[in-house]
mmCIF file of C-alpha atoms and ligand atoms in Angstrom:
data_model
loop_
_atom_site.group_PDB
_atom_site.id
_atom_site.type_symbol
_atom_site.label_atom_id
_atom_site.label_comp_id
_atom_site.label_asym_id
_atom_site.label_seq_id
_atom_site.Cartn_x
_atom_site.Cartn_y
_atom_site.Cartn_z
ATOM 1 C CA MET A 1 -129.605 -133.767 -62.082
ATOM 2 C CA SER A 2 -128.399 -130.598 -60.581
ATOM 3 C CA PRO A 3 -128.592 -127.542 -62.851
ATOM 4 C CA GLU A 4 -125.745 -126.898 -65.183
ATOM 5 C CA PRO A 5 -122.786 -125.100 -63.502
ATOM 6 C CA LYS A 6 -121.667 -121.552 -65.299
ATOM 7 C CA PRO A 7 -119.366 -122.150 -67.857
ATOM 8 C CA ILE A 8 -116.029 -120.740 -67.734
ATOM 9 C CA LEU A 9 -115.421 -120.969 -70.802
ATOM 10 C CA ASN A 10 -117.422 -120.036 -73.453
ATOM 11 C CA VAL A 11 -116.788 -120.599 -77.485
ATOM 12 C CA ALA A 12 -119.121 -119.262 -79.945
ATOM 13 C CA LYS A 13 -119.178 -119.536 -83.606
ATOM 14 C CA LEU A 14 -115.464 -119.488 -83.449
ATOM 15 C CA VAL A 15 -113.362 -118.983 -87.200
ATOM 16 C CA LYS A 16 -109.811 -119.382 -87.910
ATOM 17 C CA ARG A 17 -108.490 -119.300 -91.234
ATOM 18 C CA PHE A 18 -104.816 -120.344 -92.850
ATOM 19 C CA GLY A 19 -105.397 -118.221 -96.020
ATOM 20 C CA GLY A 20 -108.767 -119.635 -97.452
ATOM 21 C CA PHE A 21 -108.723 -122.691 -95.443
ATOM 22 C CA TYR A 22 -111.051 -122.536 -92.561
ATOM 23 C CA ALA A 23 -109.575 -124.775 -89.598
ATOM 24 C CA LEU A 24 -112.347 -123.502 -87.467
ATOM 25 C CA ASP A 25 -115.568 -123.087 -89.194
ATOM 26 C CA GLY A 26 -118.049 -121.518 -86.440
ATOM 27 C CA LEU A 27 -117.117 -123.930 -83.688
ATOM 28 C CA SER A 28 -119.215 -123.208 -80.697
ATOM 29 C CA PHE A 29 -118.947 -124.691 -76.914
ATOM 30 C CA HIS A 30 -118.321 -124.580 -73.290
ATOM 31 C CA VAL A 31 -116.636 -126.024 -70.412
ATOM 32 C CA ALA A 32 -117.372 -125.692 -66.392
ATOM 33 C CA SER A 33 -115.169 -125.687 -63.559
ATOM 34 C CA GLY A 34 -114.893 -129.381 -62.395
ATOM 35 C CA GLU A 35 -115.592 -130.630 -65.947
ATOM 36 C CA ILE A 36 -113.948 -132.540 -68.164
ATOM 37 C CA LEU A 37 -114.729 -132.181 -71.879
ATOM 38 C CA GLY A 38 -113.248 -134.399 -74.461
ATOM 39 C CA LEU A 39 -112.502 -132.648 -78.063
ATOM 40 C CA VAL A 40 -112.498 -135.404 -80.624
ATOM 41 C CA GLY A 41 -112.127 -135.838 -84.468
ATOM 42 C CA PRO A 42 -110.158 -136.956 -87.201
ATOM 43 C CA ASN A 43 -106.676 -135.697 -88.142
ATOM 44 C CA GLY A 44 -106.695 -132.323 -89.495
ATOM 45 C CA SER A 45 -110.444 -131.479 -87.761
ATOM 46 C CA GLY A 46 -109.268 -128.564 -85.909
ATOM 47 C CA LYS A 47 -108.692 -130.004 -82.406
ATOM 48 C CA THR A 48 -105.120 -128.505 -81.946
ATOM 49 C CA THR A 49 -106.223 -125.034 -83.772
ATOM 50 C CA ALA A 50 -109.003 -124.557 -81.182
ATOM 51 C CA ILE A 51 -106.381 -124.943 -78.612
ATOM 52 C CA ASN A 52 -104.140 -122.787 -79.872
ATOM 53 C CA VAL A 53 -107.007 -119.810 -80.491
ATOM 54 C CA ILE A 54 -108.157 -120.167 -76.989
ATOM 55 C CA SER A 55 -104.776 -119.934 -75.416
ATOM 56 C CA GLY A 56 -103.838 -116.986 -77.419
ATOM 57 C CA LEU A 57 -100.860 -118.603 -79.699
ATOM 58 C CA TYR A 58 -103.216 -117.289 -82.688
ATOM 59 C CA ALA A 59 -105.881 -114.808 -83.005
ATOM 60 C CA PRO A 60 -109.227 -115.989 -84.242
ATOM 61 C CA ASP A 61 -110.859 -114.390 -87.384
ATOM 62 C CA GLY A 62 -114.286 -114.550 -86.225
ATOM 63 C CA GLY A 63 -116.479 -115.249 -83.259
ATOM 64 C CA GLU A 64 -116.103 -114.868 -79.407
ATOM 65 C CA ILE A 65 -114.339 -116.587 -76.493
ATOM 66 C CA THR A 66 -115.229 -115.372 -73.068
ATOM 67 C CA LEU A 67 -113.698 -116.296 -69.517
ATOM 68 C CA ASP A 68 -116.096 -115.789 -67.029
ATOM 69 C CA GLY A 69 -117.634 -113.562 -69.026
ATOM 70 C CA ALA A 70 -114.930 -111.230 -70.399
ATOM 71 C CA ALA A 71 -113.804 -111.760 -74.187
ATOM 72 C CA ILE A 72 -110.465 -112.925 -74.756
ATOM 73 C CA GLY A 73 -110.436 -113.353 -78.179
ATOM 74 C CA GLY A 74 -106.796 -112.502 -79.647
ATOM 75 C CA VAL A 75 -105.320 -111.660 -76.237
ATOM 76 C CA ALA A 76 -101.432 -112.981 -76.065
ATOM 77 C CA SER A 77 -100.932 -116.251 -74.432
ATOM 78 C CA HIS A 78 -98.692 -114.825 -71.582
ATOM 79 C CA ARG A 79 -101.539 -112.815 -70.565
ATOM 80 C CA LEU A 80 -104.084 -115.548 -70.664
ATOM 81 C CA VAL A 81 -101.656 -117.567 -68.221
ATOM 82 C CA HIS A 82 -101.772 -114.596 -65.803
ATOM 83 C CA ARG A 83 -105.568 -114.912 -66.389
ATOM 84 C CA GLY A 84 -105.877 -118.779 -65.606
ATOM 85 C CA ILE A 85 -105.733 -120.671 -69.155
ATOM 86 C CA ASN A 86 -102.777 -122.568 -69.979
ATOM 87 C CA ARG A 87 -102.276 -125.606 -72.041
ATOM 88 C CA THR A 88 -100.005 -128.500 -73.212
ATOM 89 C CA PHE A 89 -98.376 -129.441 -76.667
ATOM 90 C CA GLN A 90 -99.133 -132.043 -78.912
ATOM 91 C CA ILE A 91 -95.249 -131.805 -78.967
ATOM 92 C CA PRO A 92 -93.885 -130.553 -75.648
ATOM 93 C CA LYS A 93 -91.399 -127.810 -75.934
ATOM 94 C CA PRO A 94 -89.488 -127.419 -72.847
ATOM 95 C CA PHE A 95 -86.309 -125.703 -72.217
ATOM 96 C CA LEU A 96 -84.335 -128.513 -73.456
ATOM 97 C CA SER A 97 -80.784 -127.222 -71.898
ATOM 98 C CA LEU A 98 -82.605 -126.430 -68.491
ATOM 99 C CA THR A 99 -83.363 -129.367 -65.832
ATOM 100 C CA VAL A 100 -86.434 -130.613 -64.899
ATOM 101 C CA ARG A 101 -86.320 -128.882 -61.710
ATOM 102 C CA GLU A 102 -85.241 -125.267 -63.592
ATOM 103 C CA ASN A 103 -88.251 -125.795 -66.023
ATOM 104 C CA ILE A 104 -90.375 -125.934 -63.320
ATOM 105 C CA ALA A 105 -89.470 -123.109 -61.310
ATOM 106 C CA VAL A 106 -90.017 -121.195 -64.175
ATOM 107 C CA ALA A 107 -93.215 -121.901 -64.631
ATOM 108 C CA LEU A 108 -93.912 -121.333 -60.917
ATOM 109 C CA ALA A 109 -92.689 -117.698 -61.081
ATOM 110 C CA TYR A 110 -94.524 -117.157 -63.991
ATOM 111 C CA GLY A 111 -98.086 -118.429 -62.788
ATOM 112 C CA ARG A 112 -101.161 -116.451 -61.166
ATOM 113 C CA ALA A 113 -99.910 -114.338 -58.441
ATOM 114 C CA ALA A 114 -103.163 -114.705 -56.740
ATOM 115 C CA VAL A 115 -102.990 -118.294 -56.003
ATOM 116 C CA ALA A 116 -100.472 -119.614 -53.970
ATOM 117 C CA PRO A 117 -97.851 -122.139 -55.787
ATOM 118 C CA PRO A 118 -97.254 -125.746 -55.300
ATOM 119 C CA THR A 119 -93.501 -126.656 -54.585
ATOM 120 C CA VAL A 120 -91.247 -127.660 -57.192
ATOM 121 C CA ALA A 121 -90.932 -130.677 -54.783
ATOM 122 C CA GLU A 122 -94.729 -131.581 -54.741
ATOM 123 C CA LEU A 123 -95.087 -131.503 -58.123
ATOM 124 C CA LEU A 124 -91.500 -133.528 -58.725
ATOM 125 C CA ASP A 125 -93.384 -136.266 -56.821
ATOM 126 C CA ASP A 126 -97.263 -135.887 -57.960
ATOM 127 C CA TYR A 127 -96.165 -136.506 -61.733
ATOM 128 C CA ARG A 128 -93.378 -138.800 -61.252
ATOM 129 C CA LEU A 129 -90.485 -136.965 -62.044
ATOM 130 C CA ALA A 130 -88.725 -136.670 -58.925
ATOM 131 C CA GLY A 131 -86.048 -139.220 -60.207
ATOM 132 C CA VAL A 132 -85.159 -136.789 -63.394
ATOM 133 C CA ALA A 133 -85.314 -133.563 -61.673
ATOM 134 C CA ASP A 134 -81.662 -132.662 -62.103
ATOM 135 C CA ARG A 135 -81.359 -133.758 -65.456
ATOM 136 C CA PRO A 136 -81.526 -131.619 -68.617
ATOM 137 C CA ALA A 137 -84.820 -131.762 -70.143
ATOM 138 C CA SER A 138 -83.418 -132.789 -73.148
ATOM 139 C CA ASP A 139 -82.555 -136.157 -71.511
ATOM 140 C CA LEU A 140 -86.179 -137.065 -70.985
ATOM 141 C CA ASN A 141 -87.822 -139.880 -73.100
ATOM 142 C CA SER A 142 -91.227 -138.414 -74.699
ATOM 143 C CA ALA A 143 -93.755 -139.725 -72.048
ATOM 144 C CA GLN A 144 -91.586 -138.163 -69.440
ATOM 145 C CA GLN A 145 -91.724 -135.020 -71.364
ATOM 146 C CA LYS A 146 -95.269 -135.221 -71.816
ATOM 147 C CA MET A 147 -95.286 -134.999 -67.533
ATOM 148 C CA LEU A 148 -92.769 -132.086 -67.471
ATOM 149 C CA ASP A 149 -94.982 -130.261 -70.104
ATOM 150 C CA LEU A 150 -98.203 -130.884 -68.040
ATOM 151 C CA VAL A 151 -96.305 -130.178 -64.449
ATOM 152 C CA ARG A 152 -95.086 -126.712 -66.436
ATOM 153 C CA ALA A 153 -98.895 -126.117 -67.157
ATOM 154 C CA LEU A 154 -99.826 -126.495 -63.809
ATOM 155 C CA ALA A 155 -97.157 -124.767 -62.095
ATOM 156 C CA THR A 156 -98.955 -121.740 -63.479
ATOM 157 C CA ARG A 157 -102.050 -122.262 -61.543
ATOM 158 C CA PRO A 158 -104.568 -122.446 -64.058
ATOM 159 C CA ARG A 159 -108.432 -122.490 -63.956
ATOM 160 C CA LEU A 160 -108.916 -123.878 -67.465
ATOM 161 C CA LEU A 161 -106.267 -126.324 -68.757
ATOM 162 C CA LEU A 162 -106.179 -127.587 -72.109
ATOM 163 C CA LEU A 163 -104.742 -131.060 -72.954
ATOM 164 C CA ASP A 164 -103.350 -131.651 -76.699
ATOM 165 C CA GLU A 165 -102.890 -135.555 -76.940
ATOM 166 C CA LEU A 166 -101.262 -135.637 -73.824
ATOM 167 C CA ALA A 167 -101.942 -139.701 -73.347
ATOM 168 C CA ALA A 168 -100.258 -140.444 -76.758
ATOM 169 C CA GLY A 169 -97.254 -142.917 -75.771
ATOM 170 C CA PHE A 170 -98.157 -144.020 -72.377
ATOM 171 C CA ASN A 171 -98.807 -147.834 -71.525
ATOM 172 C CA PRO A 172 -101.856 -148.937 -69.888
ATOM 173 C CA ALA A 173 -100.709 -148.728 -66.396
ATOM 174 C CA GLU A 174 -99.478 -144.965 -67.014
ATOM 175 C CA LEU A 175 -102.645 -143.913 -68.913
ATOM 176 C CA ASP A 176 -104.863 -145.259 -65.763
ATOM 177 C CA TRP A 177 -102.558 -143.135 -63.511
ATOM 178 C CA ILE A 178 -102.719 -140.344 -65.782
ATOM 179 C CA ALA A 179 -106.399 -140.346 -65.967
ATOM 180 C CA GLU A 180 -107.124 -140.447 -62.113
ATOM 181 C CA ARG A 181 -104.394 -137.320 -61.926
ATOM 182 C CA ILE A 182 -106.675 -135.443 -64.294
ATOM 183 C CA LYS A 183 -109.972 -136.335 -62.483
ATOM 184 C CA ALA A 184 -108.538 -135.130 -59.127
ATOM 185 C CA LEU A 185 -107.406 -131.797 -60.722
ATOM 186 C CA ALA A 186 -111.298 -131.176 -62.218
ATOM 187 C CA ALA A 187 -112.541 -132.522 -58.620
ATOM 188 C CA SER A 188 -110.617 -129.622 -57.219
ATOM 189 C CA GLY A 189 -112.363 -127.284 -59.290
ATOM 190 C CA MET A 190 -110.569 -127.230 -62.850
ATOM 191 C CA ALA A 191 -112.118 -126.841 -66.297
ATOM 192 C CA ILE A 192 -110.264 -129.483 -68.219
ATOM 193 C CA VAL A 193 -110.545 -130.023 -72.403
ATOM 194 C CA VAL A 194 -108.961 -133.015 -72.782
ATOM 195 C CA VAL A 195 -108.097 -133.953 -77.126
ATOM 196 C CA GLU A 196 -107.226 -137.472 -77.247
ATOM 197 C CA HIS A 197 -107.510 -140.119 -79.810
ATOM 198 C CA LEU A 198 -107.801 -142.939 -77.227
ATOM 199 C CA MET A 199 -111.278 -143.580 -77.039
ATOM 200 C CA GLY A 200 -111.181 -145.749 -73.940
ATOM 201 C CA PHE A 201 -109.343 -142.920 -72.287
ATOM 202 C CA ILE A 202 -111.756 -140.129 -73.134
ATOM 203 C CA GLU A 203 -114.766 -142.484 -72.031
ATOM 204 C CA HIS A 204 -112.952 -143.022 -68.694
ATOM 205 C CA ILE A 205 -112.434 -139.302 -67.947
ATOM 206 C CA THR A 206 -114.738 -137.007 -69.619
ATOM 207 C CA ASP A 207 -117.964 -135.887 -68.725
ATOM 208 C CA ARG A 208 -119.156 -134.674 -72.348
ATOM 209 C CA VAL A 209 -117.538 -134.781 -75.777
ATOM 210 C CA ILE A 210 -117.566 -132.563 -78.773
ATOM 211 C CA VAL A 211 -117.048 -134.338 -82.261
ATOM 212 C CA LEU A 212 -115.247 -132.038 -84.978
ATOM 213 C CA ASN A 213 -115.098 -132.481 -88.171
ATOM 214 C CA ALA A 214 -113.578 -129.827 -90.648
ATOM 215 C CA GLY A 215 -113.657 -127.158 -88.294
ATOM 216 C CA LYS A 216 -117.105 -127.317 -86.909
ATOM 217 C CA GLU A 217 -118.991 -129.164 -84.304
ATOM 218 C CA ILE A 218 -121.120 -132.538 -85.449
ATOM 219 C CA PHE A 219 -122.005 -133.913 -81.902
ATOM 220 C CA GLU A 220 -122.348 -132.584 -78.478
ATOM 221 C CA GLY A 221 -122.671 -134.847 -75.702
ATOM 222 C CA LYS A 222 -121.766 -138.161 -74.302
ATOM 223 C CA LEU A 223 -119.195 -140.199 -75.970
ATOM 224 C CA ALA A 224 -121.524 -143.651 -75.870
ATOM 225 C CA ALA A 225 -124.142 -141.419 -77.771
ATOM 226 C CA ALA A 226 -121.311 -140.197 -80.008
ATOM 227 C CA VAL A 227 -120.415 -143.599 -81.215
ATOM 228 C CA ARG A 228 -124.292 -144.458 -82.229
ATOM 229 C CA GLU A 229 -124.708 -141.296 -84.614
ATOM 230 C CA PRO A 230 -124.079 -142.360 -88.234
ATOM 231 C CA GLN A 231 -122.391 -138.924 -88.909
ATOM 232 C CA VAL A 232 -119.872 -139.503 -86.365
ATOM 233 C CA ILE A 233 -119.413 -143.135 -87.661
ATOM 234 C CA GLU A 234 -118.720 -142.000 -90.984
ATOM 235 C CA VAL A 235 -116.355 -139.253 -89.894
ATOM 236 C CA PHE A 236 -114.359 -142.068 -88.187
ATOM 237 C CA LEU A 237 -114.510 -144.676 -90.493
ATOM 238 C CA GLY A 238 -114.605 -143.204 -93.752
ATOM 239 C CA GLY A 239 -111.412 -140.898 -94.342
ATOM 240 C CA GLU A 240 -108.019 -141.542 -93.159
ATOM 241 C CA HIS A 241 -109.256 -143.588 -90.159
ATOM 242 C CA ALA A 242 -110.125 -146.245 -92.092
ATOM 243 C CA ALA A 243 -106.884 -148.622 -91.836
HETATM 244 P P1 ADP B 301 -106.200 -131.855 -85.325
HETATM 245 O O1 ADP B 301 -105.262 -131.284 -84.617
HETATM 246 O O2 ADP B 301 -107.524 -131.734 -85.243
HETATM 247 O O3 ADP B 301 -105.352 -132.766 -86.078
HETATM 248 P P2 ADP B 301 -105.196 -129.200 -86.585
HETATM 249 O O4 ADP B 301 -105.875 -128.112 -85.893
HETATM 250 O O5 ADP B 301 -103.734 -129.069 -86.090
HETATM 251 O O6 ADP B 301 -106.037 -130.493 -86.415
HETATM 252 O O7 ADP B 301 -105.241 -128.814 -88.334
HETATM 253 C C1 ADP B 301 -106.696 -128.585 -88.629
HETATM 254 C C2 ADP B 301 -105.951 -128.364 -90.140
HETATM 255 O O8 ADP B 301 -105.412 -126.540 -90.092
HETATM 256 C C3 ADP B 301 -105.103 -128.886 -91.042
HETATM 257 O O9 ADP B 301 -105.749 -129.063 -92.136
HETATM 258 C C4 ADP B 301 -103.948 -128.328 -90.798
HETATM 259 O O10 ADP B 301 -103.023 -128.704 -92.074
HETATM 260 C C5 ADP B 301 -104.252 -126.693 -90.549
HETATM 261 N N1 ADP B 301 -103.609 -125.813 -89.973
HETATM 262 C C6 ADP B 301 -102.961 -126.194 -88.606
HETATM 263 N N2 ADP B 301 -102.462 -125.040 -88.359
HETATM 264 C C7 ADP B 301 -101.760 -124.510 -89.512
HETATM 265 C C8 ADP B 301 -101.220 -123.349 -89.487
HETATM 266 N N3 ADP B 301 -100.332 -122.917 -88.782
HETATM 267 N N4 ADP B 301 -100.833 -123.196 -91.100
HETATM 268 C C9 ADP B 301 -101.677 -123.513 -91.796
HETATM 269 N N5 ADP B 301 -102.346 -124.615 -91.630
HETATM 270 C C10 ADP B 301 -102.475 -125.146 -90.383
HETATM 271 MG MG1 MG B 302 -103.845 -132.127 -83.125
#
């Protein structure tokens, strides 16, 4: 085994409260460039909140977030985009009245200046949006909106990409294709955090997973090992996932 690469993102004892409720209750993890880390856990366990806090949508109430060793907790989203962090949304939020092409152009103009941008045409082709390039984003189906959201994030040239249930709503062939795209992004050096309920997809693309429950990590390691942990099994089978 090669030595562990230095993490680009380090999260230590992260806390996020909503009123008296702890959505994140001392979460710690790290991810390195080129690595795909899975963040899994039952509904309400804090996965989206973790992405929201790391991407600057919410300020943390405790703990530390560092990007290449520099503290970034509480830094606003638009500043973090310029420093190389971007994310997708569980429910995408494109500019609905702009065309697909215009949505991508806005993100390209907004991205990290230090990195040469891809062209709109490349992004449209690479993510299968060329056929709808000149349609308003409001015309897209939910899978296309997810792809546009991914392209919007990629257009800003992130070093750390946070994906919140990107794969939900795709058919198996599309899932294979998206998995390969995500792996190619990691192979190019991007650090990627993937939140996903589809365990086959997680198994296929991640190097390592963190299992969350009630805002806390209950497991860190390979998914294959996670599914043998009694505590993990209980969390997934005991509650709302029993059905
Ligand atoms: P997950 O993505 O793992 O399903 P979330 O991070 O969305 O979970 O939510 C974790 C918990 O925090 C849930 O109980 C949710 O209701 C609560 N929560 C998330 N965002 C907010 C918010 N903006 N205001 C109040 N409670 C919130
Ligand atoms: Mg969520």
